[in-house]
Short mmCIF file of C-alpha atoms in Angstrom, two decimals:
data_model
loop_
_atom_site.label_atom_id
_atom_site.label_comp_id
_atom_site.label_asym_id
_atom_site.label_seq_id
_atom_site.Cartn_x
_atom_site.Cartn_y
_atom_site.Cartn_z
CA UNK A 1 7.40 -0.92 -5.40
CA UNK A 2 7.41 2.31 -7.44
CA UNK A 3 4.92 2.58 -10.29
CA UNK A 4 6.69 1.76 -13.55
CA UNK A 5 5.91 4.68 -15.83
CA UNK A 6 6.07 4.80 -19.61
CA UNK A 7 6.51 8.23 -21.21
CA UNK A 8 5.25 8.72 -24.76
CA UNK A 9 7.19 11.55 -26.35
CA UNK A 10 10.38 13.41 -25.46
CA UNK A 11 9.86 16.83 -26.99
CA UNK A 12 9.36 19.97 -24.90
CA UNK A 13 6.59 18.44 -22.80
CA UNK A 14 8.34 15.12 -22.20
CA UNK A 15 11.90 16.39 -21.76
CA UNK A 16 11.28 19.60 -19.82
CA UNK A 17 8.29 18.66 -17.70
CA UNK A 18 7.30 15.03 -17.43
CA UNK A 19 10.61 13.16 -17.38
CA UNK A 20 12.28 15.21 -14.61
CA UNK A 21 9.09 15.39 -12.55
CA UNK A 22 8.51 11.63 -12.80
CA UNK A 23 12.14 10.95 -11.91
CA UNK A 24 11.90 13.25 -8.86
CA UNK A 25 8.62 11.87 -7.51
CA UNK A 26 8.80 9.22 -4.77
CA UNK A 27 6.74 6.22 -5.81
CA UNK A 28 7.38 6.60 -9.55
CA UNK A 29 9.99 4.98 -11.77
CA UNK A 30 10.67 6.36 -15.24
CA UNK A 31 10.83 2.90 -16.75
CA UNK A 32 10.68 3.69 -20.48
CA UNK A 33 10.50 6.53 -23.00
CA UNK A 34 9.33 6.40 -26.60
CA UNK A 35 11.33 8.44 -29.11
CA UNK A 36 12.76 7.81 -32.56
CA UNK A 37 15.07 10.83 -32.50
CA UNK A 38 18.69 9.80 -31.90
CA UNK A 39 19.62 13.03 -30.12
CA UNK A 40 16.68 12.67 -27.75
CA UNK A 41 17.48 9.00 -27.21
CA UNK A 42 21.01 9.96 -26.17
CA UNK A 43 19.65 12.64 -23.85
CA UNK A 44 17.34 10.16 -22.11
CA UNK A 45 20.13 7.62 -21.61
CA UNK A 46 22.49 10.32 -20.31
CA UNK A 47 20.03 11.78 -17.81
CA UNK A 48 18.22 8.58 -16.85
CA UNK A 49 20.61 5.64 -17.40
CA UNK A 50 18.20 3.07 -15.97
CA UNK A 51 15.42 4.08 -18.36
CA UNK A 52 14.72 2.02 -21.47
CA UNK A 53 14.29 3.88 -24.76
CA UNK A 54 12.06 2.26 -27.37
CA UNK A 55 11.15 3.53 -30.86
CA UNK A 56 7.48 2.59 -31.03
CA UNK A 57 4.30 2.79 -28.99
CA UNK A 58 3.77 -0.92 -29.53
CA UNK A 59 7.10 -1.77 -27.92
CA UNK A 60 6.26 0.45 -24.95
CA UNK A 61 2.94 -1.27 -24.38
CA UNK A 62 4.66 -4.65 -24.54
CA UNK A 63 6.59 -3.76 -21.35
CA UNK A 64 5.24 -4.32 -17.85
CA UNK A 65 4.05 -0.86 -16.87
CA UNK A 66 1.76 0.67 -14.25
CA UNK A 67 1.21 4.14 -15.76
CA UNK A 68 1.31 5.82 -19.18
CA UNK A 69 2.05 9.51 -19.75
CA UNK A 70 1.08 10.98 -23.13
CA UNK A 71 3.37 13.92 -23.95
CA UNK A 72 3.13 13.82 -27.74
CA UNK A 73 1.75 16.35 -30.27
CA UNK A 74 -1.89 17.30 -29.73
CA UNK A 75 -3.17 15.35 -32.74
CA UNK A 76 -2.07 12.08 -31.09
CA UNK A 77 -3.51 12.65 -27.60
CA UNK A 78 -6.83 10.92 -28.24
CA UNK A 79 -5.61 7.73 -30.01
CA UNK A 80 -2.76 7.22 -27.54
CA UNK A 81 -4.97 7.84 -24.51
CA UNK A 82 -7.51 5.36 -25.88
CA UNK A 83 -4.75 2.79 -26.46
CA UNK A 84 -3.59 3.14 -22.84
CA UNK A 85 -7.15 2.82 -21.58
CA UNK A 86 -7.74 -0.26 -23.74
CA UNK A 87 -4.62 -1.75 -22.17
CA UNK A 88 -6.08 -1.07 -18.73
CA UNK A 89 -3.28 1.35 -17.77
CA UNK A 90 -3.84 4.58 -15.84
CA UNK A 91 -3.00 7.50 -18.11
CA UNK A 92 -1.86 11.12 -17.85
CA UNK A 93 -2.53 13.22 -20.95
CA UNK A 94 -0.76 16.51 -21.45
CA UNK A 95 -3.07 19.46 -22.05
CA UNK A 96 -5.23 19.90 -24.03
CA UNK A 97 -6.83 16.50 -23.53
CA UNK A 98 -8.19 16.64 -27.10
CA UNK A 99 -8.79 19.00 -29.98
CA UNK A 100 -12.55 18.97 -29.47
CA UNK A 101 -15.10 18.47 -26.74
CA UNK A 102 -16.54 15.48 -28.60
CA UNK A 103 -13.17 13.70 -28.69
CA UNK A 104 -12.50 14.53 -25.06
CA UNK A 105 -15.87 13.06 -24.07
CA UNK A 106 -14.99 9.93 -26.05
CA UNK A 107 -11.81 9.47 -23.99
CA UNK A 108 -13.65 10.06 -20.70
CA UNK A 109 -16.36 7.58 -21.66
CA UNK A 110 -13.75 4.92 -22.53
CA UNK A 111 -11.95 5.46 -19.21
CA UNK A 112 -15.20 5.22 -17.29
CA UNK A 113 -16.25 2.07 -19.15
CA UNK A 114 -12.90 0.37 -18.51
CA UNK A 115 -12.65 1.81 -14.97
CA UNK A 116 -9.20 3.23 -15.77
CA UNK A 117 -7.88 6.34 -13.98
CA UNK A 118 -7.47 9.28 -16.38
CA UNK A 119 -6.09 12.71 -15.57
CA UNK A 120 -4.79 15.75 -17.48
CA UNK A 121 -1.50 17.57 -16.89
CA UNK A 122 -2.66 21.08 -15.97
CA UNK A 123 0.60 21.88 -14.23
CA UNK A 124 0.01 25.62 -14.03
CA UNK A 125 -2.49 25.07 -11.24
CA UNK A 126 0.75 24.78 -9.26
CA UNK A 127 2.40 27.98 -10.55
CA UNK A 128 3.72 30.21 -7.77
CA UNK A 129 1.73 33.26 -8.91
CA UNK A 130 -1.52 31.31 -9.15
CA UNK A 131 -1.03 29.73 -5.71
CA UNK A 132 -0.15 33.13 -4.25
CA UNK A 133 -3.29 34.72 -5.67
CA UNK A 134 -5.41 31.89 -4.26
CA UNK A 135 -3.88 32.45 -0.84
CA UNK A 136 -4.82 36.17 -0.73
CA UNK A 137 -8.11 36.01 -2.66
CA UNK A 138 -10.30 36.47 0.47
CA UNK A 139 -8.44 39.72 1.23
CA UNK A 140 -9.69 41.26 -2.03
CA UNK A 141 -13.35 41.13 -1.03
CA UNK A 142 -15.73 40.67 -3.97
CA UNK A 143 -13.60 40.12 -7.06
CA UNK A 144 -14.93 41.92 -10.13
CA UNK A 145 -12.20 41.41 -12.74
CA UNK A 146 -9.39 38.92 -13.22
CA UNK A 147 -6.61 39.51 -15.76
CA UNK A 148 -4.17 36.81 -16.82
CA UNK A 149 -1.42 36.91 -19.44
CA UNK A 150 1.09 34.63 -21.08
CA UNK A 151 2.85 37.12 -23.34
CA UNK A 152 6.19 36.47 -25.00
CA UNK A 153 8.42 37.81 -27.76
CA UNK A 154 8.85 35.10 -30.43
CA UNK A 155 9.03 37.11 -33.67
CA UNK A 156 10.05 34.18 -35.89
CA UNK A 157 7.71 31.27 -36.65
CA UNK A 158 9.03 27.96 -35.31
CA UNK A 159 9.26 24.79 -37.38
CA UNK A 160 7.15 22.98 -34.80
CA UNK A 161 3.75 21.29 -34.85
CA UNK A 162 2.40 23.99 -32.51
CA UNK A 163 2.78 26.41 -35.44
CA UNK A 164 1.24 24.12 -38.08
CA UNK A 165 -2.12 25.10 -39.51
CA UNK A 166 -3.73 21.71 -40.20
CA UNK A 167 -6.90 21.47 -38.07
CA UNK A 168 -6.00 18.10 -36.58
CA UNK A 169 -2.76 19.55 -35.16
CA UNK A 170 -4.78 21.71 -32.70
CA UNK A 171 -1.95 24.25 -32.93
CA UNK A 172 -1.92 27.92 -32.04
CA UNK A 173 -1.85 29.82 -28.78
CA UNK A 174 -5.50 29.37 -27.85
CA UNK A 175 -5.03 25.59 -27.62
CA UNK A 176 -1.54 25.90 -26.11
CA UNK A 177 -1.27 28.69 -23.53
CA UNK A 178 -5.01 29.34 -23.70
CA UNK A 179 -5.64 25.92 -22.16
CA UNK A 180 -3.80 27.12 -19.05
CA UNK A 181 -5.37 30.58 -19.01
CA UNK A 182 -8.91 29.23 -19.26
CA UNK A 183 -8.28 26.44 -16.76
CA UNK A 184 -6.92 28.85 -14.14
CA UNK A 185 -9.88 31.22 -14.59
CA UNK A 186 -12.35 28.36 -14.19
CA UNK A 187 -10.54 27.07 -11.12
CA UNK A 188 -10.66 30.48 -9.46
CA UNK A 189 -14.09 31.76 -10.44
CA UNK A 190 -16.17 28.85 -11.66
CA UNK A 191 -18.34 28.17 -14.71
CA UNK A 192 -18.71 30.61 -17.59
CA UNK A 193 -21.93 31.97 -19.07
CA UNK A 194 -20.50 33.93 -22.00
CA UNK A 195 -17.33 34.07 -24.11
CA UNK A 196 -15.92 36.72 -26.44
CA UNK A 197 -12.67 36.16 -28.35
CA UNK A 198 -10.30 37.91 -30.73
CA UNK A 199 -7.76 35.74 -32.61
CA UNK A 200 -5.05 37.18 -34.84
CA UNK A 201 -2.09 36.03 -36.92
CA UNK A 202 0.53 38.74 -36.53
CA UNK A 203 3.83 37.25 -37.73
CA UNK A 204 4.72 36.88 -41.42
CA UNK A 205 3.94 33.38 -42.66
CA UNK A 206 2.24 32.19 -39.48
CA UNK A 207 -0.52 29.59 -40.01
CA UNK A 208 -2.16 29.71 -36.57
CA UNK A 209 -3.29 32.23 -34.00
CA UNK A 210 -0.32 33.90 -32.31
CA UNK A 211 -2.11 36.80 -30.60
CA UNK A 212 -5.20 36.02 -28.50
CA UNK A 213 -7.67 37.85 -26.29
CA UNK A 214 -10.54 36.09 -24.52
CA UNK A 215 -13.16 37.72 -22.29
CA UNK A 216 -15.17 35.45 -20.01
CA UNK A 217 -18.18 36.32 -17.91
CA UNK A 218 -18.48 33.80 -15.11
CA UNK A 219 -21.78 32.72 -13.60
CA UNK A 220 -20.44 34.27 -10.38
CA UNK A 221 -20.34 37.69 -12.09
CA UNK A 222 -16.54 37.91 -12.27
CA UNK A 223 -15.13 38.96 -15.65
CA UNK A 224 -11.89 37.27 -16.72
CA UNK A 225 -9.74 38.95 -19.37
CA UNK A 226 -7.13 36.59 -20.80
CA UNK A 227 -4.26 37.29 -23.18
CA UNK A 228 -1.72 35.07 -24.96
CA UNK A 229 0.76 36.49 -27.43
CA UNK A 230 3.97 35.65 -29.25
CA UNK A 231 4.50 39.29 -30.27
CA UNK A 232 4.67 41.11 -26.93
CA UNK A 233 8.16 42.55 -26.51
CA UNK A 234 7.04 44.10 -23.22
CA UNK A 235 4.55 41.82 -21.43
CA UNK A 236 1.90 43.11 -19.08
CA UNK A 237 1.36 41.83 -15.53
CA UNK A 238 1.14 38.05 -15.37
CA UNK A 239 -1.87 38.22 -13.02
CA UNK A 240 -4.04 41.09 -11.83
CA UNK A 241 -7.20 40.76 -9.77
CA UNK A 242 -9.49 43.65 -8.81
CA UNK A 243 -11.78 43.36 -5.80
CA UNK A 244 -14.02 45.50 -3.63
CA UNK A 245 -11.23 45.87 -1.05
CA UNK A 246 -8.14 46.04 -3.22
CA UNK A 247 -5.94 44.76 -6.06
CA UNK A 248 -3.45 41.92 -6.46
CA UNK A 249 -0.65 42.16 -9.05
CA UNK A 250 1.98 39.56 -9.94
CA UNK A 251 4.75 40.30 -12.44
CA UNK A 252 6.87 37.85 -14.39
CA UNK A 253 6.51 34.15 -15.15
CA UNK A 254 6.79 31.27 -12.74
CA UNK A 255 10.39 30.03 -12.83
CA UNK A 256 9.80 26.28 -12.65
CA UNK A 257 9.79 25.71 -16.43
CA UNK A 258 13.12 27.47 -16.96
CA UNK A 259 14.68 25.65 -14.01
CA UNK A 260 13.44 22.26 -15.24
CA UNK A 261 14.76 22.97 -18.75
CA UNK A 262 18.17 23.93 -17.37
CA UNK A 263 18.37 21.03 -14.93
CA UNK A 264 18.41 23.36 -11.92
CA UNK A 265 16.49 22.89 -8.62
CA UNK A 266 12.86 23.75 -9.27
CA UNK A 267 10.98 22.94 -6.07
CA UNK A 268 11.47 26.15 -4.07
CA UNK A 269 10.80 28.97 -6.53
CA UNK A 270 8.32 31.79 -5.99
CA UNK A 271 7.27 34.92 -7.86
CA UNK A 272 6.90 38.42 -6.47
CA UNK A 273 3.53 40.08 -6.01
CA UNK A 274 1.91 43.09 -4.41
CA UNK A 275 -1.40 43.54 -2.62
CA UNK A 276 -3.01 46.96 -2.44
CA UNK A 277 -5.78 47.39 0.11
CA UNK A 278 -7.25 50.87 -0.12
CA UNK A 279 -4.25 53.17 -0.48
CA UNK A 280 -1.74 50.85 1.18
CA UNK A 281 0.49 48.63 -0.98
CA UNK A 282 2.64 45.82 0.39
CA UNK A 283 4.70 42.99 -1.01
CA UNK A 284 3.15 39.55 -0.75
CA UNK A 285 5.39 36.57 0.08
CA UNK A 286 5.14 34.27 -2.92
CA UNK A 287 3.86 30.76 -2.38
CA UNK A 288 6.50 28.42 -3.86
CA UNK A 289 5.52 26.76 -7.11
CA UNK A 290 4.83 23.03 -6.83
CA UNK A 291 4.68 21.10 -10.12
CA UNK A 292 5.77 17.98 -8.23
CA UNK A 293 2.44 18.10 -6.42
CA UNK A 294 0.69 16.86 -9.55
CA UNK A 295 2.61 13.60 -9.59
CA UNK A 296 2.63 13.29 -5.79
CA UNK A 297 -1.16 13.45 -5.81
CA UNK A 298 -1.27 10.99 -8.70
CA UNK A 299 0.79 8.45 -6.77
CA UNK A 300 -1.53 8.86 -3.78
CA UNK A 301 -4.58 8.39 -6.03
CA UNK A 302 -3.23 5.21 -7.63
CA UNK A 303 -1.84 3.62 -4.47
CA UNK A 304 -4.12 4.92 -1.70
CA UNK A 305 -7.35 5.75 -3.51
CA UNK A 306 -7.08 9.53 -3.16
CA UNK A 307 -8.51 12.02 -5.68
CA UNK A 308 -6.80 12.46 -9.02
CA UNK A 309 -4.73 15.67 -9.27
CA UNK A 310 -6.92 16.99 -12.11
CA UNK A 311 -10.49 15.85 -12.66
CA UNK A 312 -10.75 15.15 -16.42
CA UNK A 313 -14.22 16.72 -16.39
CA UNK A 314 -12.54 20.06 -15.66
CA UNK A 315 -10.41 19.61 -18.80
CA UNK A 316 -13.60 19.12 -20.81
CA UNK A 317 -15.08 22.28 -19.28
CA UNK A 318 -12.01 24.23 -20.41
CA UNK A 319 -12.34 22.79 -23.93
CA UNK A 320 -15.99 23.89 -24.02
CA UNK A 321 -14.82 27.44 -23.36
CA UNK A 322 -12.06 27.16 -25.98
CA UNK A 323 -14.50 25.89 -28.60
CA UNK A 324 -16.83 28.80 -27.76
CA UNK A 325 -13.88 31.17 -28.11
CA UNK A 326 -13.11 29.89 -31.62
CA UNK A 327 -16.78 30.37 -32.55
CA UNK A 328 -16.78 33.89 -31.14
CA UNK A 329 -13.61 34.82 -33.04
CA UNK A 330 -15.08 33.47 -36.28
CA UNK A 331 -18.47 35.20 -35.92
CA UNK A 332 -17.54 38.30 -33.95
CA UNK A 333 -20.32 37.47 -31.48
CA UNK A 334 -20.50 36.78 -27.76
CA UNK A 335 -21.08 33.03 -27.39
CA UNK A 336 -22.59 30.84 -24.68
CA UNK A 337 -20.50 27.69 -24.05
#
């Protein structure tokens, strides 16, 4: 029998990512969605007619479910994850797991105590550009610098919790896109020994950081330079890695998010890249993006005892770097996580 899955939230995360991925994954059943918004309720019932829509978390937990997915605003991640754990239900939490390392540790400790599987939706580990870089990394020799960007042109401030300035919202780009940038750098090059960060508010009336630069020095010696911006009308390369033998460059964003949002096929998309070795440059066949792999691995973990798709400890490690980045931006100093 497929695992009956309850989805908390049907905003961008729930509607664009989790609902279609759950519905497309063998072994999962999108049994219920929580939303109080009438337009979103109608959308769920139109796209997923067999899915129940309930207005409250309490009503969701009253159903017979096998898995909970938390895709709500950041401020609610911790209490909802703890509620799922208390109910003994495996839980997926959208990134970031929490707004602080201390809260994240509290969730991990509760999951360990109750022996409940807990994982974090770091879907961009399955971006085409990231997978392509991983595939050619040995060709670069000793990597010295890694550059990664999520730069966009969003000149107007949205009326959305991600743009709200209250500390408990955990809004701003460092928590949002920065969670992906830091996670990818840690996955590629390992733990960090120092962090330097610049945070700015560029748009009129903005309450949170909308232009971010983070420099990491990894214990391996690699330096990662990470950018996130809402005010880049002309973005730089998505990924660039410099090594002793050559350079890898990938332009443009992975197309899975846009395809999911538009209801188009999303499981065979790849980005273009080039690999320069010495003075010779060649195109690199892109590895197709694979967001479905997250949920496929989760089904295997819950039904066959395989590893979880994302170790929650790695999400805590990323939060440690993010907290250090906030400290660095506030003090102007290089910080040790």
